[in-house]
Amino acid sequence: QLQLVESGGRLVQAGGSLRLACVASRRTVDDFLVGWFRRAPGKEREGVALMSNSGNRTNYIDSVKGRFTISRDNAKNTVYLQMDNLKPEDTAIYYCAAMYIGSPSNWLPPWNYGFPFWGQGTQVTVSS
């Protein structure tokens, strides 16, 4: 089992920045492929960013490319989502998710792939 706890969400003005953090309960976070997802009001959940468990590959949805960056600190068992130049349409609950991979791999799943481990979410609100 793996528990994930997100933090860092808050109210911010358009154009501002936030860094979300997701702390994992296990000290082998680099065994896991990790991702950030979000659910905006009245919309379905969508994938935002993925990182392979090797750390060598990332993927982003088009609307956040060049503005968001996913990263990982293995020593702190933490995955981050740096969000810059935020826009009102980024308003959503942000969730981190993980799946066990094991040996280092550059594989990334499609956005609708089922992740077994999820955090509880953190609210990001961007005002115009």
Coordinates of N, CA and C in Angstrom, one line a residue:
Q1 N 0.8 -1.2 0.0 CA 0.0 0.0 0.0 C 0.9 1.2 0.0
L2 N 0.3 2.3 -0.5 CA 1.0 3.6 -0.6 C 0.0 4.7 -0.2
Q3 N 0.3 5.5 0.7 CA -0.5 6.7 1.0 C 0.1 7.9 0.5
L4 N -0.7 8.8 -0.1 CA -0.2 10.0 -0.7 C -1.0 11.2 -0.1
V5 N -0.2 12.2 0.3 CA -0.9 13.4 0.9 C -0.4 14.7 0.1
E6 N -1.4 15.4 -0.5 CA -1.0 16.6 -1.2 C -1.1 17.8 -0.3
S7 N -0.4 18.8 -0.7 CA -0.5 20.1 0.0 C 0.0 21.2 -1.0
G8 N -0.3 22.5 -0.6 CA 0.2 23.6 -1.4 C -0.9 24.3 -2.1
G9 N -2.1 23.8 -2.2 CA -3.1 24.5 -2.9 C -3.6 25.7 -2.1
R10 N -4.0 26.7 -2.8 CA -4.6 27.9 -2.2 C -5.1 28.9 -3.2
L11 N -5.6 30.0 -2.8 CA -6.1 31.0 -3.7 C -4.9 31.9 -4.2
V12 N -4.8 32.1 -5.5 CA -3.8 32.9 -6.1 C -4.3 33.7 -7.3
Q13 N -3.7 34.8 -7.6 CA -4.1 35.6 -8.7 C -3.6 35.1 -10.0
A14 N -4.3 35.4 -11.1 CA -3.9 35.0 -12.4 C -2.5 35.5 -12.6
G15 N -1.6 34.7 -13.2 CA -0.2 35.1 -13.5 C 0.7 34.6 -12.4
G16 N 0.2 34.2 -11.3 CA 1.0 33.8 -10.1 C 1.5 32.4 -10.2
S17 N 2.2 31.9 -9.2 CA 2.8 30.6 -9.2 C 2.4 29.9 -7.9
L18 N 2.4 28.6 -8.0 CA 2.2 27.7 -6.8 C 3.0 26.5 -7.0
R19 N 3.5 25.9 -5.9 CA 4.1 24.6 -6.0 C 3.3 23.6 -5.1
L20 N 2.8 22.6 -5.7 CA 2.1 21.6 -5.0 C 3.1 20.5 -4.6
A21 N 2.9 19.9 -3.5 CA 3.7 18.8 -3.0 C 2.8 17.5 -2.7
C22 N 3.4 16.4 -3.0 CA 2.7 15.1 -2.7 C 3.7 14.2 -2.0
V23 N 3.5 14.0 -0.7 CA 4.4 13.2 0.1 C 3.9 11.7 0.1
A24 N 4.7 10.8 -0.2 CA 4.4 9.4 -0.2 C 4.8 8.7 1.1
S25 N 4.1 7.7 1.5 CA 4.3 7.1 2.8 C 5.5 6.1 2.8
R26 N 5.9 5.7 1.6 CA 7.0 4.8 1.5 C 8.3 5.4 1.0
R27 N 9.4 4.9 1.4 CA 10.7 5.5 1.1 C 11.3 4.9 -0.2
T28 N 10.4 4.4 -1.0 CA 10.9 3.9 -2.3 C 10.0 4.5 -3.4
V29 N 9.8 5.8 -3.3 CA 8.9 6.5 -4.3 C 9.4 6.4 -5.7
D30 N 10.7 6.1 -5.9 CA 11.3 6.0 -7.2 C 10.9 4.7 -7.8
D31 N 10.3 3.8 -7.1 CA 9.7 2.5 -7.7 C 8.4 2.8 -8.4
F32 N 7.9 4.0 -8.2 CA 6.5 4.3 -8.7 C 6.5 5.3 -9.8
L33 N 5.7 5.1 -10.8 CA 5.3 6.1 -11.8 C 4.3 7.0 -11.1
V34 N 4.5 8.4 -11.2 CA 3.7 9.3 -10.5 C 3.0 10.3 -11.5
G35 N 1.9 10.8 -11.1 CA 1.2 11.8 -11.9 C 0.4 12.8 -11.1
W36 N 0.1 13.9 -11.8 CA -0.9 14.9 -11.2 C -2.1 14.9 -12.1
F37 N -3.2 15.0 -11.5 CA -4.5 15.1 -12.1 C -5.3 16.2 -11.5
R38 N -6.4 16.6 -12.2 CA -7.2 17.7 -11.6 C -8.6 17.5 -12.0
R39 N -9.5 18.0 -11.2 CA -10.9 18.0 -11.5 C -11.5 19.4 -11.2
A40 N -11.9 20.1 -12.3 CA -12.5 21.4 -12.3 C -14.0 21.3 -12.0
P41 N -14.5 22.3 -11.4 CA -16.0 22.3 -11.1 C -16.8 21.9 -12.4
G42 N -17.7 20.9 -12.3 CA -18.5 20.6 -13.4 C -17.9 19.8 -14.5
K43 N -16.6 19.4 -14.3 CA -15.9 18.7 -15.4 C -15.3 17.4 -14.9
E44 N -15.0 16.5 -15.8 CA -14.4 15.3 -15.4 C -12.9 15.5 -15.0
R45 N -12.4 14.5 -14.3 CA -11.0 14.6 -13.9 C -10.2 14.4 -15.2
E46 N -9.0 15.2 -15.2 CA -8.1 15.1 -16.4 C -6.7 15.0 -15.9
G47 N -5.9 14.3 -16.6 CA -4.5 14.2 -16.3 C -3.8 15.5 -16.7
V48 N -2.8 15.8 -15.9 CA -2.1 17.1 -16.0 C -0.6 16.8 -16.4
A49 N 0.0 16.0 -15.6 CA 1.5 15.7 -15.8 C 1.8 14.3 -15.3
L50 N 2.7 13.7 -16.0 CA 3.2 12.3 -15.6 C 4.7 12.3 -15.6
M51 N 5.3 11.5 -14.7 CA 6.7 11.3 -14.7 C 6.9 9.8 -14.6
S52 N 7.8 9.2 -15.4 CA 8.2 7.8 -15.4 C 8.9 7.5 -14.1
N53 N 8.9 6.3 -13.6 CA 9.6 6.0 -12.4 C 11.1 6.1 -12.5
S54 N 11.6 6.1 -13.8 CA 13.1 6.4 -14.0 C 13.4 7.8 -13.7
G55 N 12.3 8.7 -13.9 CA 12.5 10.1 -13.8 C 13.0 10.7 -15.1
N56 N 13.1 9.9 -16.1 CA 13.7 10.4 -17.4 C 12.7 10.9 -18.4
R57 N 11.4 10.6 -18.2 CA 10.4 11.0 -19.1 C 9.2 11.7 -18.4
T58 N 8.7 12.7 -19.0 CA 7.5 13.4 -18.5 C 6.6 13.6 -19.6
N59 N 5.3 13.9 -19.3 CA 4.3 14.2 -20.3 C 3.4 15.2 -19.6
Y60 N 2.9 16.1 -20.4 CA 1.9 17.2 -19.9 C 0.8 17.3 -20.9
I61 N -0.4 17.7 -20.4 CA -1.4 18.0 -21.3 C -1.1 19.4 -22.0
D62 N -1.6 19.6 -23.2 CA -1.2 20.7 -24.0 C -1.5 22.1 -23.2
S63 N -2.5 22.1 -22.5 CA -2.9 23.4 -21.9 C -1.9 23.9 -20.8
V64 N -1.1 23.0 -20.3 CA -0.1 23.4 -19.2 C 1.3 23.3 -19.7
K65 N 1.6 22.8 -20.9 CA 2.9 22.8 -21.4 C 3.6 24.1 -21.3
G66 N 4.8 24.2 -20.8 CA 5.5 25.4 -20.7 C 5.2 26.2 -19.5
R67 N 4.2 25.8 -18.7 CA 3.8 26.5 -17.5 C 4.0 25.6 -16.2
F68 N 3.7 24.3 -16.4 CA 3.8 23.4 -15.2 C 5.0 22.5 -15.4
T69 N 5.6 22.1 -14.2 CA 6.7 21.2 -14.2 C 6.5 20.2 -13.1
I70 N 6.6 18.9 -13.5 CA 6.6 17.8 -12.5 C 8.0 17.4 -12.1
S71 N 8.2 17.2 -10.8 CA 9.5 16.8 -10.4 C 9.4 15.9 -9.2
R72 N 10.5 15.3 -8.8 CA 10.5 14.3 -7.7 C 11.8 14.5 -6.9
D73 N 11.6 14.4 -5.6 CA 12.8 14.4 -4.6 C 12.7 13.0 -3.9
N74 N 13.5 12.1 -4.3 CA 13.4 10.7 -3.8 C 13.8 10.7 -2.3
A75 N 14.7 11.6 -1.9 CA 15.2 11.6 -0.5 C 14.0 12.0 0.4
K76 N 13.1 12.8 -0.1 CA 12.0 13.3 0.7 C 10.7 12.6 0.4
N77 N 10.8 11.6 -0.5 CA 9.6 10.8 -0.9 C 8.5 11.8 -1.4
T78 N 8.9 12.8 -2.1 CA 7.9 13.8 -2.5 C 7.9 14.1 -4.0
V79 N 6.7 14.3 -4.5 CA 6.5 14.6 -5.9 C 6.0 16.1 -5.9
Y80 N 6.5 16.9 -6.8 CA 6.1 18.3 -6.9 C 5.4 18.6 -8.2
L81 N 4.6 19.6 -8.2 CA 4.0 20.2 -9.4 C 4.2 21.7 -9.3
Q82 N 5.2 22.2 -10.0 CA 5.4 23.6 -10.1 C 4.5 24.2 -11.1
M83 N 3.7 25.2 -10.7 CA 2.7 25.8 -11.6 C 3.0 27.3 -11.7
D84 N 3.3 27.7 -12.9 CA 3.6 29.1 -13.2 C 2.6 29.7 -14.2
N85 N 2.5 31.0 -14.2 CA 1.6 31.7 -15.1 C 0.2 31.1 -15.0
L86 N -0.3 31.0 -13.8 CA -1.6 30.4 -13.6 C -2.7 31.2 -14.2
K87 N -3.7 30.4 -14.7 CA -4.8 31.0 -15.3 C -6.1 30.6 -14.6
P88 N -7.2 31.4 -14.7 CA -8.4 31.0 -14.0 C -8.9 29.6 -14.4
E89 N -8.6 29.2 -15.6 CA -9.1 27.8 -16.0 C -8.2 26.7 -15.4
D90 N -7.2 27.1 -14.6 CA -6.5 26.1 -13.9 C -7.1 25.8 -12.5
T91 N -8.2 26.5 -12.2 CA -8.9 26.3 -10.9 C -9.4 24.9 -10.9
A92 N -9.1 24.1 -9.9 CA -9.5 22.7 -9.8 C -9.0 22.1 -8.4
I93 N -9.5 20.9 -8.1 CA -8.8 20.1 -7.1 C -7.8 19.3 -7.8
Y94 N -6.6 19.4 -7.2 CA -5.4 18.7 -7.8 C -5.1 17.4 -7.0
Y95 N -4.9 16.3 -7.7 CA -4.6 15.1 -7.0 C -3.3 14.5 -7.5
C96 N -2.6 13.9 -6.7 CA -1.4 13.1 -7.1 C -1.8 11.6 -7.1
A97 N -1.2 10.9 -8.0 CA -1.5 9.5 -8.1 C -0.2 8.7 -8.4
A98 N -0.2 7.4 -8.1 CA 1.0 6.6 -8.3 C 0.6 5.2 -8.7
M99 N 1.5 4.5 -9.4 CA 1.4 3.1 -9.6 C 2.8 2.5 -9.5
Y100 N 2.8 1.3 -9.0 CA 4.1 0.6 -8.8 C 4.6 0.1 -10.1
I101 N 5.9 0.4 -10.4 CA 6.6 -0.1 -11.6 C 7.7 -1.1 -11.2
G102 N 8.5 -0.7 -10.3 CA 9.6 -1.5 -9.8 C 10.9 -1.0 -10.5
S103 N 11.5 -1.9 -11.3 CA 12.8 -1.5 -12.0 C 12.6 -0.3 -12.8
P104 N 13.7 0.5 -12.9 CA 13.6 1.8 -13.6 C 13.1 1.6 -15.1
S105 N 12.1 2.4 -15.4 CA 11.4 2.3 -16.7 C 11.1 3.7 -17.2
N106 N 11.1 3.9 -18.5 CA 10.7 5.2 -19.1 C 9.3 5.1 -19.6
W107 N 8.6 4.1 -19.3 CA 7.2 3.9 -19.8 C 6.3 4.9 -19.2
L108 N 5.4 5.5 -20.0 CA 4.3 6.4 -19.5 C 3.0 5.9 -20.1
P109 N 2.0 5.9 -19.2 CA 0.7 5.3 -19.7 C -0.1 6.4 -20.4
P110 N -1.2 5.9 -21.1 CA -2.1 6.9 -21.6 C -2.8 7.6 -20.5
W111 N -3.4 8.8 -20.7 CA -4.0 9.6 -19.7 C -5.1 8.9 -18.9
N112 N -5.9 8.0 -19.6 CA -7.0 7.3 -18.9 C -6.6 6.0 -18.3
Y113 N -5.3 5.7 -18.1 CA -4.9 4.5 -17.5 C -5.3 4.5 -16.0
G114 N -5.6 3.4 -15.4 CA -6.0 3.4 -14.0 C -4.9 3.4 -13.1
F115 N -4.8 4.4 -12.2 CA -3.8 4.5 -11.2 C -4.4 3.9 -9.9
P116 N -3.7 3.0 -9.2 CA -4.3 2.4 -8.0 C -4.2 3.3 -6.7
F117 N -3.2 4.2 -6.7 CA -3.0 5.0 -5.4 C -3.3 6.5 -5.7
W118 N -4.1 7.1 -4.8 CA -4.5 8.5 -5.0 C -4.4 9.2 -3.7
G119 N -4.1 10.5 -3.7 CA -4.2 11.3 -2.6 C -5.6 11.9 -2.5
Q120 N -5.8 12.7 -1.4 CA -7.1 13.3 -1.1 C -7.4 14.5 -1.9
G121 N -6.4 15.2 -2.5 CA -6.6 16.4 -3.3 C -6.3 17.6 -2.5
T122 N -5.9 18.7 -3.3 CA -5.7 20.0 -2.7 C -6.3 21.0 -3.7
Q123 N -7.0 22.0 -3.1 CA -7.8 22.9 -3.9 C -6.9 24.1 -4.4
V124 N -6.9 24.3 -5.7 CA -6.2 25.5 -6.3 C -7.3 26.3 -6.9
T125 N -7.3 27.6 -6.5 CA -8.2 28.6 -7.1 C -7.5 29.8 -7.6
V126 N -7.7 30.1 -8.9 CA -7.0 31.2 -9.6 C -8.0 32.2 -9.9
S127 N -7.8 33.4 -9.3 CA -8.7 34.5 -9.5 C -8.2 35.4 -10.7
S128 N -9.2 35.9 -11.4 CA -8.8 36.8 -12.6 C -8.6 38.2 -12.2

